[in-house]
Short mmCIF file of C-alpha atoms and ligand atoms in Angstrom, two decimals:
data_model
loop_
_atom_site.label_atom_id
_atom_site.label_comp_id
_atom_site.label_asym_id
_atom_site.label_seq_id
_atom_site.Cartn_x
_atom_site.Cartn_y
_atom_site.Cartn_z
CA MET A 1 -76.21 -126.70 115.39
CA THR A 2 -77.92 -123.62 116.73
CA ARG A 3 -77.26 -122.49 120.22
CA ALA A 4 -80.31 -121.48 122.30
CA MET A 5 -80.59 -117.73 122.84
CA LEU A 6 -81.51 -116.10 126.13
CA GLN A 7 -83.87 -113.30 125.18
CA PHE A 8 -83.97 -110.02 127.12
CA PRO A 9 -87.23 -108.17 127.77
CA ARG A 10 -88.66 -105.94 125.06
CA ASP A 11 -87.53 -102.30 125.61
CA PHE A 12 -84.43 -103.42 127.50
CA LEU A 13 -82.03 -100.44 127.47
CA TRP A 14 -78.63 -101.24 125.94
CA GLY A 15 -75.66 -98.95 125.76
CA ALA A 16 -72.19 -98.02 126.90
CA ALA A 17 -70.83 -95.51 129.38
CA THR A 18 -67.97 -93.07 129.93
CA ALA A 19 -67.21 -90.22 132.34
CA SER A 20 -66.13 -86.65 131.59
CA TYR A 21 -62.65 -86.59 133.13
CA GLN A 22 -61.85 -90.05 131.80
CA VAL A 23 -62.52 -89.29 128.13
CA GLU A 24 -63.01 -85.61 127.33
CA GLY A 25 -59.62 -83.93 127.46
CA GLY A 26 -60.12 -80.32 126.33
CA ALA A 27 -59.01 -79.42 129.83
CA THR A 28 -59.11 -75.68 129.26
CA ALA A 29 -61.38 -75.57 126.19
CA ASP A 30 -64.45 -73.30 126.27
CA GLY A 31 -63.22 -71.84 129.55
CA ARG A 32 -63.34 -75.04 131.59
CA GLY A 33 -62.15 -74.48 135.15
CA SER A 34 -59.91 -76.91 136.93
CA SER A 35 -61.17 -79.79 139.02
CA ILE A 36 -59.79 -81.85 141.89
CA TRP A 37 -58.62 -84.41 139.31
CA ASP A 38 -56.58 -81.79 137.44
CA ALA A 39 -54.87 -81.07 140.75
CA PHE A 40 -54.57 -84.67 141.95
CA THR A 41 -52.96 -85.87 138.71
CA ARG A 42 -50.15 -83.33 139.38
CA VAL A 43 -49.32 -84.95 142.73
CA ASN A 44 -46.15 -87.02 142.47
CA GLY A 45 -46.90 -90.73 142.63
CA ALA A 46 -50.69 -90.33 142.69
CA ILE A 47 -51.23 -91.92 139.25
CA ALA A 48 -49.62 -95.22 138.25
CA ASP A 49 -48.15 -93.95 134.97
CA GLY A 50 -47.92 -90.30 136.04
CA ALA A 51 -50.56 -89.40 133.44
CA SER A 52 -53.50 -86.99 133.54
CA GLY A 53 -56.81 -86.49 131.75
CA ASP A 54 -55.58 -83.33 130.01
CA VAL A 55 -56.09 -84.98 126.61
CA ALA A 56 -57.50 -88.42 127.54
CA CYS A 57 -59.43 -89.68 124.48
CA ASP A 58 -59.90 -86.10 123.23
CA HIS A 59 -63.61 -86.92 123.12
CA PHE A 60 -64.25 -83.18 123.53
CA HIS A 61 -63.00 -82.67 119.97
CA ARG A 62 -63.71 -86.14 118.55
CA TYR A 63 -67.23 -86.67 119.88
CA ALA A 64 -68.72 -86.82 116.37
CA GLU A 65 -66.34 -89.65 115.41
CA ASP A 66 -67.22 -91.38 118.68
CA VAL A 67 -70.96 -91.02 118.11
CA ALA A 68 -70.43 -92.49 114.63
CA LEU A 69 -68.74 -95.48 116.28
CA MET A 70 -71.69 -95.86 118.64
CA ALA A 71 -74.01 -95.81 115.65
CA GLU A 72 -71.85 -98.39 113.87
CA LEU A 73 -72.10 -100.63 116.95
CA GLY A 74 -75.86 -100.05 117.10
CA LEU A 75 -75.79 -98.68 120.65
CA PRO A 76 -79.27 -97.45 121.60
CA ALA A 77 -77.97 -95.38 124.55
CA TYR A 78 -74.84 -93.55 125.67
CA ARG A 79 -74.21 -92.72 129.31
CA PHE A 80 -71.83 -89.80 129.80
CA SER A 81 -71.13 -87.37 132.60
CA ILE A 82 -71.01 -83.60 132.73
CA ALA A 83 -67.92 -81.77 133.99
CA TRP A 84 -69.18 -79.34 136.64
CA SER A 85 -66.03 -77.23 136.14
CA ARG A 86 -66.84 -76.86 132.43
CA VAL A 87 -70.35 -75.64 133.18
CA MET A 88 -69.40 -73.53 136.20
CA PRO A 89 -65.62 -72.94 136.28
CA ASP A 90 -65.80 -71.46 139.79
CA GLY A 91 -68.37 -74.01 140.91
CA ALA A 92 -71.19 -71.46 141.07
CA THR A 93 -71.34 -69.08 138.10
CA PRO A 94 -72.52 -70.52 134.77
CA SER A 95 -69.94 -70.01 132.07
CA PRO A 96 -71.30 -68.65 128.77
CA ARG A 97 -69.98 -71.63 126.78
CA GLY A 98 -70.24 -74.07 129.64
CA LEU A 99 -72.99 -76.26 128.24
CA ASP A 100 -72.07 -75.86 124.57
CA PHE A 101 -70.19 -79.13 124.32
CA TYR A 102 -73.03 -81.05 125.96
CA HIS A 103 -75.55 -79.43 123.59
CA ARG A 104 -73.42 -80.51 120.62
CA LEU A 105 -72.97 -84.02 122.00
CA THR A 106 -76.67 -84.44 122.84
CA ASP A 107 -77.75 -83.22 119.41
CA GLU A 108 -75.27 -85.52 117.68
CA LEU A 109 -76.54 -88.49 119.70
CA LEU A 110 -80.18 -87.71 118.95
CA ALA A 111 -79.41 -87.21 115.26
CA ASN A 112 -78.06 -90.78 115.32
CA GLY A 113 -81.02 -92.17 117.24
CA ILE A 114 -78.97 -92.71 120.41
CA GLU A 115 -80.50 -91.89 123.78
CA PRO A 116 -78.39 -89.67 126.04
CA VAL A 117 -78.16 -90.81 129.69
CA VAL A 118 -76.66 -88.00 131.73
CA THR A 119 -74.69 -88.30 134.97
CA LEU A 120 -74.29 -84.98 136.75
CA TYR A 121 -71.30 -85.91 138.90
CA HIS A 122 -68.62 -88.47 138.18
CA TRP A 123 -66.00 -87.23 140.67
CA ASP A 124 -64.55 -84.10 138.99
CA LEU A 125 -65.40 -81.49 141.64
CA PRO A 126 -64.43 -77.93 140.65
CA GLN A 127 -61.19 -77.07 142.46
CA ALA A 128 -62.82 -73.80 143.60
CA VAL A 129 -65.41 -75.83 145.52
CA GLU A 130 -62.66 -78.01 147.01
CA ASP A 131 -60.85 -74.85 148.11
CA ASP A 132 -63.97 -73.94 150.09
CA GLY A 133 -63.97 -77.32 151.85
CA GLY A 134 -65.15 -79.68 149.12
CA TRP A 135 -67.33 -82.56 150.26
CA LEU A 136 -66.42 -81.88 153.88
CA ASP A 137 -68.44 -78.68 153.64
CA ARG A 138 -72.20 -79.08 153.90
CA ASP A 139 -72.70 -76.14 151.55
CA THR A 140 -71.26 -78.19 148.67
CA ALA A 141 -74.54 -80.13 148.61
CA ALA A 142 -76.48 -76.89 148.04
CA ARG A 143 -74.05 -75.79 145.33
CA PHE A 144 -74.42 -79.15 143.62
CA ALA A 145 -78.20 -78.81 143.59
CA ASP A 146 -77.90 -75.38 141.93
CA TYR A 147 -75.53 -76.82 139.34
CA ALA A 148 -77.83 -79.80 138.73
CA ALA A 149 -80.83 -77.52 138.22
CA HIS A 150 -78.85 -75.39 135.77
CA VAL A 151 -77.79 -78.37 133.66
CA HIS A 152 -81.28 -79.83 133.73
CA SER A 153 -82.76 -76.50 132.56
CA GLY A 154 -80.38 -76.57 129.61
CA LEU A 155 -80.73 -80.16 128.48
CA ALA A 156 -84.00 -81.60 129.78
CA ASP A 157 -85.85 -80.72 126.59
CA ARG A 158 -83.75 -83.49 124.96
CA VAL A 159 -82.56 -85.64 127.87
CA ASP A 160 -84.93 -87.84 129.89
CA ARG A 161 -82.65 -90.06 131.92
CA TRP A 162 -80.60 -88.47 134.66
CA THR A 163 -78.25 -89.75 137.32
CA THR A 164 -77.30 -87.35 140.10
CA ILE A 165 -74.09 -88.86 141.43
CA ASN A 166 -71.95 -91.77 140.31
CA GLU A 167 -70.68 -93.92 143.18
CA PRO A 168 -70.67 -91.70 146.27
CA PHE A 169 -68.71 -94.61 147.83
CA CYS A 170 -65.67 -93.85 145.63
CA ALA A 171 -65.92 -90.06 145.89
CA ALA A 172 -66.08 -90.28 149.70
CA PHE A 173 -64.10 -93.34 150.74
CA LEU A 174 -61.40 -93.37 148.05
CA GLY A 175 -61.18 -89.56 147.89
CA TYR A 176 -61.19 -88.78 151.62
CA GLY A 177 -60.52 -92.11 153.36
CA SER A 178 -57.91 -94.19 151.55
CA GLY A 179 -56.53 -91.26 149.52
CA VAL A 180 -56.36 -93.28 146.31
CA HIS A 181 -58.60 -90.79 144.47
CA ALA A 182 -58.80 -86.97 144.43
CA PRO A 183 -58.58 -85.00 146.62
CA GLY A 184 -56.30 -87.62 148.18
CA ARG A 185 -57.12 -87.26 151.86
CA THR A 186 -56.64 -90.08 154.34
CA ASP A 187 -59.08 -89.56 157.20
CA LYS A 188 -61.76 -92.21 157.75
CA ALA A 189 -63.90 -89.97 159.95
CA ALA A 190 -63.81 -87.27 157.26
CA ALA A 191 -64.69 -89.88 154.63
CA LEU A 192 -67.97 -90.62 156.41
CA VAL A 193 -68.85 -86.94 156.61
CA ALA A 194 -68.02 -86.56 152.91
CA GLY A 195 -70.24 -89.58 152.24
CA HIS A 196 -73.17 -87.95 154.00
CA HIS A 197 -72.68 -84.67 152.13
CA LEU A 198 -72.58 -86.54 148.81
CA MET A 199 -75.84 -88.28 149.69
CA LEU A 200 -77.29 -84.94 150.76
CA ALA A 201 -76.18 -83.47 147.43
CA HIS A 202 -78.01 -86.30 145.68
CA GLY A 203 -81.19 -85.66 147.69
CA ARG A 204 -81.07 -81.89 147.20
CA ALA A 205 -80.50 -82.33 143.46
CA MET A 206 -83.42 -84.78 143.30
CA ARG A 207 -85.66 -82.15 144.89
CA ALA A 208 -84.36 -79.38 142.62
CA LEU A 209 -85.00 -81.49 139.50
CA ARG A 210 -88.43 -82.58 140.73
CA SER A 211 -89.36 -78.93 141.31
CA GLN A 212 -88.66 -78.15 137.65
CA ALA A 213 -89.91 -81.52 136.40
CA ARG A 214 -90.20 -82.17 132.69
CA PRO A 215 -92.40 -84.84 131.17
CA GLY A 216 -90.23 -87.88 130.57
CA ASP A 217 -87.81 -87.16 133.43
CA SER A 218 -86.46 -90.38 134.86
CA LEU A 219 -84.13 -89.76 137.80
CA SER A 220 -81.59 -91.96 139.53
CA ILE A 221 -78.35 -92.34 141.45
CA ALA A 222 -75.67 -94.92 140.54
CA LEU A 223 -74.15 -96.96 143.37
CA ASN A 224 -71.28 -99.41 143.14
CA PHE A 225 -71.86 -102.69 144.92
CA SER A 226 -69.43 -105.36 145.99
CA PRO A 227 -71.14 -108.41 147.51
CA ALA A 228 -69.23 -109.86 150.46
CA ILE A 229 -68.23 -113.51 150.20
CA ALA A 230 -67.14 -115.05 153.52
CA ASP A 231 -64.59 -117.86 153.25
CA GLY A 232 -66.47 -119.99 155.78
CA ASP A 233 -69.83 -120.40 157.43
CA THR A 234 -69.32 -119.66 161.12
CA ALA A 235 -71.06 -116.84 162.98
CA ALA A 236 -67.74 -114.95 162.88
CA HIS A 237 -67.62 -115.32 159.09
CA ARG A 238 -71.15 -114.05 158.75
CA GLU A 239 -70.25 -111.12 161.01
CA ALA A 240 -67.25 -110.26 158.81
CA ALA A 241 -69.51 -110.28 155.75
CA ARG A 242 -72.13 -108.17 157.55
CA LYS A 243 -69.55 -105.50 158.39
CA PHE A 244 -68.19 -105.28 154.84
CA ASP A 245 -71.63 -105.34 153.21
CA GLY A 246 -72.78 -102.71 155.71
CA ILE A 247 -70.21 -100.04 155.00
CA HIS A 248 -69.74 -100.83 151.31
CA ASN A 249 -73.30 -101.42 150.15
CA ARG A 250 -76.05 -100.68 152.68
CA PHE A 251 -74.54 -97.43 154.00
CA PHE A 252 -75.36 -95.76 150.66
CA LEU A 253 -78.47 -97.74 149.79
CA ASP A 254 -80.57 -97.69 152.96
CA PRO A 255 -80.97 -93.87 153.16
CA LEU A 256 -82.48 -93.89 149.64
CA LEU A 257 -85.14 -96.29 150.88
CA GLY A 258 -86.19 -94.06 153.77
CA LYS A 259 -84.42 -96.23 156.34
CA GLY A 260 -81.69 -93.74 157.23
CA TYR A 261 -78.17 -95.05 157.72
CA PRO A 262 -78.21 -98.67 158.96
CA ASP A 263 -77.96 -98.99 162.78
CA ASP A 264 -75.36 -101.77 162.61
CA VAL A 265 -73.10 -99.62 160.41
CA LEU A 266 -73.57 -96.57 162.66
CA ALA A 267 -72.44 -98.79 165.55
CA ASP A 268 -69.41 -100.04 163.57
CA VAL A 269 -68.28 -96.44 162.86
CA GLU A 270 -69.15 -95.07 166.31
CA HIS A 271 -65.43 -94.62 167.15
CA LEU A 272 -65.00 -92.25 164.17
CA PRO A 273 -66.21 -88.79 165.20
CA GLY A 274 -68.32 -86.46 163.09
CA LEU A 275 -70.95 -88.37 161.17
CA ARG A 276 -73.81 -88.06 163.66
CA ASP A 277 -73.20 -84.31 164.01
CA ALA A 278 -73.13 -83.92 160.22
CA ILE A 279 -76.65 -85.37 159.89
CA ALA A 280 -78.98 -82.40 160.47
CA ASP A 281 -82.69 -82.60 161.22
CA GLY A 282 -84.55 -83.26 158.01
CA ASP A 283 -81.55 -84.63 156.09
CA LEU A 284 -82.82 -88.20 156.07
CA GLU A 285 -86.09 -87.11 154.45
CA VAL A 286 -84.10 -85.34 151.74
CA LEU A 287 -82.05 -88.49 151.10
CA ALA A 288 -85.26 -90.52 150.81
CA GLU A 289 -86.64 -88.49 147.87
CA PRO A 290 -87.93 -91.31 145.64
CA ILE A 291 -85.84 -92.23 142.61
CA ASP A 292 -87.27 -93.69 139.40
CA TRP A 293 -84.50 -96.23 138.90
CA LEU A 294 -81.33 -97.31 140.63
CA GLY A 295 -78.09 -97.42 138.67
CA VAL A 296 -76.19 -100.57 139.60
CA ASN A 297 -72.44 -100.61 138.99
CA TYR A 298 -70.96 -104.06 139.45
CA TYR A 299 -67.44 -105.30 138.89
CA ALA A 300 -66.49 -107.88 141.51
CA PRO A 301 -67.35 -109.31 144.91
CA THR A 302 -65.02 -109.05 147.91
CA ARG A 303 -63.84 -112.08 149.93
CA VAL A 304 -63.70 -111.52 153.66
CA THR A 305 -62.52 -113.46 156.71
CA PRO A 306 -62.85 -112.80 160.46
CA LEU A 307 -59.83 -112.07 162.68
CA ASP A 308 -59.47 -113.73 166.09
CA ASP A 309 -59.65 -110.38 167.86
CA PRO A 310 -62.92 -108.62 166.88
CA ARG A 311 -61.27 -105.24 167.63
CA ALA A 312 -58.13 -105.90 165.56
CA ALA A 313 -57.26 -103.47 162.75
CA SER A 314 -58.40 -104.58 159.28
CA ASN A 315 -56.32 -104.66 156.11
CA CYS A 316 -59.31 -103.00 154.43
CA PRO A 317 -59.26 -99.19 154.61
CA LEU A 318 -63.05 -98.69 154.58
CA PRO A 319 -64.27 -96.62 157.56
CA GLY A 320 -65.10 -98.57 160.70
CA LEU A 321 -63.90 -102.03 159.71
CA LEU A 322 -62.35 -103.98 162.61
CA GLY A 323 -61.89 -107.66 163.30
CA MET A 324 -61.98 -108.72 159.65
CA ASP A 325 -59.67 -108.85 156.64
CA VAL A 326 -60.22 -108.83 152.91
CA LEU A 327 -58.76 -111.91 151.17
CA PRO A 328 -57.10 -112.01 147.75
CA PRO A 329 -59.43 -112.65 144.80
CA ARG A 330 -59.60 -116.22 143.48
CA GLY A 331 -60.14 -117.96 140.17
CA LYS A 332 -60.34 -116.11 136.89
CA LEU A 333 -59.13 -112.50 137.25
CA THR A 334 -59.10 -109.45 134.97
CA SER A 335 -55.85 -107.60 134.25
CA PHE A 336 -56.80 -105.25 137.10
CA GLY A 337 -56.70 -108.30 139.38
CA TRP A 338 -60.46 -108.26 139.97
CA GLU A 339 -62.27 -111.56 140.34
CA GLN A 340 -64.65 -112.60 137.55
CA ALA A 341 -67.77 -113.66 139.42
CA PRO A 342 -70.97 -113.59 137.35
CA ASP A 343 -72.93 -115.59 139.95
CA SER A 344 -72.39 -112.79 142.48
CA PHE A 345 -73.91 -110.44 139.89
CA THR A 346 -77.10 -112.53 139.67
CA ASP A 347 -77.33 -112.69 143.46
CA LEU A 348 -76.77 -108.95 143.75
CA LEU A 349 -79.49 -108.06 141.23
CA CYS A 350 -81.99 -110.45 142.84
CA TRP A 351 -81.20 -109.09 146.30
CA LEU A 352 -81.46 -105.46 145.15
CA ASP A 353 -84.77 -106.15 143.44
CA GLU A 354 -86.24 -107.62 146.59
CA TYR A 355 -84.59 -105.17 149.00
CA THR A 356 -85.42 -101.95 147.11
CA GLY A 357 -88.45 -102.65 144.92
CA ILE A 358 -86.98 -100.04 142.56
CA PRO A 359 -86.41 -100.69 138.83
CA LEU A 360 -82.73 -101.43 138.24
CA VAL A 361 -80.48 -100.44 135.37
CA VAL A 362 -76.95 -101.83 135.24
CA ALA A 363 -75.14 -98.53 134.75
CA GLU A 364 -71.65 -100.06 134.61
CA ASN A 365 -70.18 -103.51 134.18
CA GLY A 366 -67.06 -104.48 132.29
CA ALA A 367 -63.49 -105.64 132.56
CA ALA A 368 -59.90 -104.56 131.94
CA PHE A 369 -57.59 -106.74 129.87
CA THR A 370 -54.30 -105.98 128.14
CA ASP A 371 -55.32 -105.35 124.54
CA THR A 372 -53.14 -104.60 121.57
CA VAL A 373 -53.83 -103.89 117.94
CA SER A 374 -52.67 -106.95 115.97
CA ALA A 375 -50.89 -107.04 112.65
CA ASP A 376 -54.28 -107.57 110.97
CA GLY A 377 -55.40 -104.21 112.36
CA ALA A 378 -57.96 -105.75 114.72
CA VAL A 379 -58.04 -106.07 118.49
CA HIS A 380 -58.64 -109.68 119.50
CA ASP A 381 -59.91 -109.69 123.08
CA PRO A 382 -61.75 -112.98 123.57
CA GLU A 383 -61.50 -112.67 127.36
CA ARG A 384 -63.57 -109.48 127.35
CA ALA A 385 -66.14 -110.97 124.95
CA ASP A 386 -66.46 -113.94 127.33
CA TYR A 387 -66.72 -111.61 130.29
CA TYR A 388 -69.68 -109.84 128.64
CA THR A 389 -71.33 -113.11 127.64
CA GLU A 390 -71.07 -114.52 131.15
CA HIS A 391 -72.16 -111.35 132.91
CA LEU A 392 -75.11 -110.91 130.55
CA ARG A 393 -76.15 -114.50 131.20
CA ALA A 394 -75.99 -113.53 134.88
CA VAL A 395 -78.27 -110.55 134.25
CA HIS A 396 -80.61 -112.77 132.28
CA ARG A 397 -80.76 -115.27 135.17
CA ALA A 398 -81.74 -112.44 137.52
CA VAL A 399 -84.45 -111.29 135.09
CA SER A 400 -85.79 -114.82 134.70
CA ARG A 401 -85.98 -115.06 138.50
CA GLY A 402 -88.18 -111.97 138.48
CA ALA A 403 -85.72 -109.14 139.11
CA ASP A 404 -86.88 -105.90 137.48
CA VAL A 405 -83.71 -105.11 135.52
CA ARG A 406 -84.47 -102.59 132.77
CA GLY A 407 -81.13 -102.16 131.06
CA TYR A 408 -77.41 -102.74 130.79
CA LEU A 409 -74.73 -100.17 130.01
CA ALA A 410 -71.25 -101.50 129.40
CA TRP A 411 -68.19 -99.90 130.97
CA SER A 412 -66.76 -98.57 128.80
CA LEU A 413 -67.29 -97.34 125.26
CA LEU A 414 -63.62 -96.35 125.00
CA ASP A 415 -60.34 -97.22 126.66
CA ASN A 416 -59.81 -94.19 128.87
CA PHE A 417 -58.08 -92.54 131.83
CA GLU A 418 -58.58 -95.15 134.53
CA TRP A 419 -58.17 -92.83 137.55
CA ALA A 420 -55.29 -93.86 139.82
CA MET A 421 -54.20 -96.43 137.22
CA GLY A 422 -53.84 -93.82 134.48
CA TYR A 423 -53.85 -95.41 131.01
CA THR A 424 -52.59 -98.80 132.23
CA GLN A 425 -56.04 -100.46 132.44
CA ARG A 426 -58.19 -100.72 129.31
CA PHE A 427 -61.96 -101.20 129.72
CA GLY A 428 -63.14 -100.17 126.25
CA LEU A 429 -65.29 -101.86 123.64
CA VAL A 430 -63.22 -99.61 121.41
CA HIS A 431 -59.42 -99.52 121.64
CA VAL A 432 -57.76 -96.11 121.83
CA ASP A 433 -54.12 -95.63 120.88
CA PHE A 434 -53.13 -92.89 123.33
CA ASP A 435 -50.30 -91.66 121.10
CA THR A 436 -52.31 -91.22 117.92
CA LEU A 437 -55.82 -91.22 119.51
CA ARG A 438 -56.84 -93.63 116.80
CA ARG A 439 -59.94 -95.72 117.63
CA THR A 440 -60.26 -99.40 116.74
CA VAL A 441 -63.39 -101.37 117.51
CA LYS A 442 -62.37 -104.47 119.49
CA ASP A 443 -63.73 -107.92 118.76
CA SER A 444 -65.64 -107.61 122.05
CA GLY A 445 -67.27 -104.44 120.69
CA ARG A 446 -68.57 -106.38 117.68
CA HIS A 447 -69.65 -109.16 120.01
CA PHE A 448 -71.59 -106.74 122.23
CA SER A 449 -73.09 -105.19 119.10
CA ARG A 450 -74.45 -108.61 117.99
CA ILE A 451 -75.94 -109.18 121.45
CA ILE A 452 -77.74 -105.84 121.25
CA ALA A 453 -79.03 -106.55 117.74
CA ALA A 454 -80.41 -109.92 118.88
CA ASN A 455 -81.60 -108.52 122.24
CA ALA A 456 -80.29 -111.86 123.42
CA VAL A 457 -77.16 -113.61 124.60
CA PRO A 458 -76.25 -117.19 123.63
CA ALA A 459 -77.04 -119.73 126.34
CA ALA A 460 -74.20 -121.71 127.87
CA SER A 461 -73.64 -125.08 126.22
CA THR A 462 -74.59 -127.87 128.60
C1 GBH B 1 -66.14 -97.53 138.36
O1 GBH B 1 -65.86 -97.61 139.72
C2 GBH B 1 -66.11 -96.11 137.95
O2 GBH B 1 -67.41 -95.55 137.97
C3 GBH B 1 -65.48 -95.86 136.61
O3 GBH B 1 -65.22 -94.50 136.46
C4 GBH B 1 -64.23 -96.69 136.48
O4 GBH B 1 -63.53 -96.42 135.31
C5 GBH B 1 -64.64 -98.13 136.53
O5 GBH B 1 -65.28 -98.40 137.73
C6 GBH B 1 -63.48 -99.10 136.42
O6 GBH B 1 -62.63 -98.99 137.53
O7 GBH B 1 -59.81 -103.88 145.40
O8 GBH B 1 -60.08 -102.72 147.48
O9 GBH B 1 -59.09 -101.58 145.62
C7 GBH B 1 -65.67 -98.91 140.18
C8 GBH B 1 -65.61 -98.94 141.69
C9 GBH B 1 -64.11 -99.21 143.47
C10 GBH B 1 -64.56 -101.05 142.02
C11 GBH B 1 -62.85 -99.85 143.93
C12 GBH B 1 -63.34 -101.74 142.51
C13 GBH B 1 -61.70 -101.90 144.15
C14 GBH B 1 -61.61 -102.05 145.62
N1 GBH B 1 -64.42 -99.62 142.11
N2 GBH B 1 -62.98 -101.30 143.82
S1 GBH B 1 -60.03 -102.59 146.06
#
């Protein structure tokens, strides 16, 4: 019996992703400066297992082996990020060997027929920039644009696809609001200001790259989305969902579409001082610089419920949320405790397609499970393989409903340093033993490889 296959569009971009601090290691190699994550991982209790990214997957030294694995899996693209503190240790002055690693990596990818997809910022701000105020200082946006232009000058002869910033939501709200990420501040008003400066940095970098445009340039930002699911259908439930969706999703999306920050969200955060003053004349035009594609990072939806008192404090630390709570996830969970909800993924992609009119690329999607190398030397992770199958069916449903989804990059190529969770959560298609640094392709990696080769995912049996 042959199972029907759901075919993806011709030229659909397939690949896997990582981020510099999560995989590179080589923390002082080639004169790399320190970043806010080097500092944050030294704070007692900040990281679940007390670990750091000092060595991580040692991708800095083992990139050739890792590119060979990508080739073995038949990955057409690899999304990686650049460590600003490697390129400019003090955040401003290019280091002589700063881009060397990224030249080597890019050349190795191209030699193997793998397209590089470069993210300029995945959260590892140079500590020197943090010392000058970090994302609370407006000038950081200008410095980021200079850095972006420098990297683009060095690599754009071989790199077409660029992402300015990965998930400004996390950098701002987890870094400055809830304190779960570097630099570990807990000030919701400051988190909003940081959010605006990150968006300004994106816009300024867009303009800098456009001004030195290369043929083939394809520019983007990657946002993380969490659709709000209300646990009922009253007006109060819809209001709870509106609030969560507003601050989590539309706050970062609307400015890219030339709409500025959404009025309802500005009203929700009115009691937090600073944001309106941080938005200077002309900023909203900078944020609206057109992008060529939108990177969509999706992991899970969030369940929300209204509180009786609309002014009551929320259990959710996002800026401005009152009168609503987040509910525990339900149903099938990952080892991180995140809900597996492929239908929300379809809905999200269809909504984004209609709401933005911009081509979409799934820049991250994946799941953590507790994997071990078995006696037979393999890593049997059927839950992750199923997760990919179901989420790719979800992407296919969105495409068949007309959503302009151009690609899918799995998170992640390798098990890696999972931020505040250290090495306790594994997202890789490839297992990494963090004692020996030995790589083992997981069953899910082979599964994903077969999907890519077929450009299709098996349909659900009915
Ligand atoms: C991505 O962020 C990152 O880009 C990537 O570096 C990371 O390794 C990957 O996800 C896996 O974590 O339940 O209230 O704590 C994902 C964004 C933000 C999604 C926090 C889950 C949990 C909210 N994440 N969110 S809460």
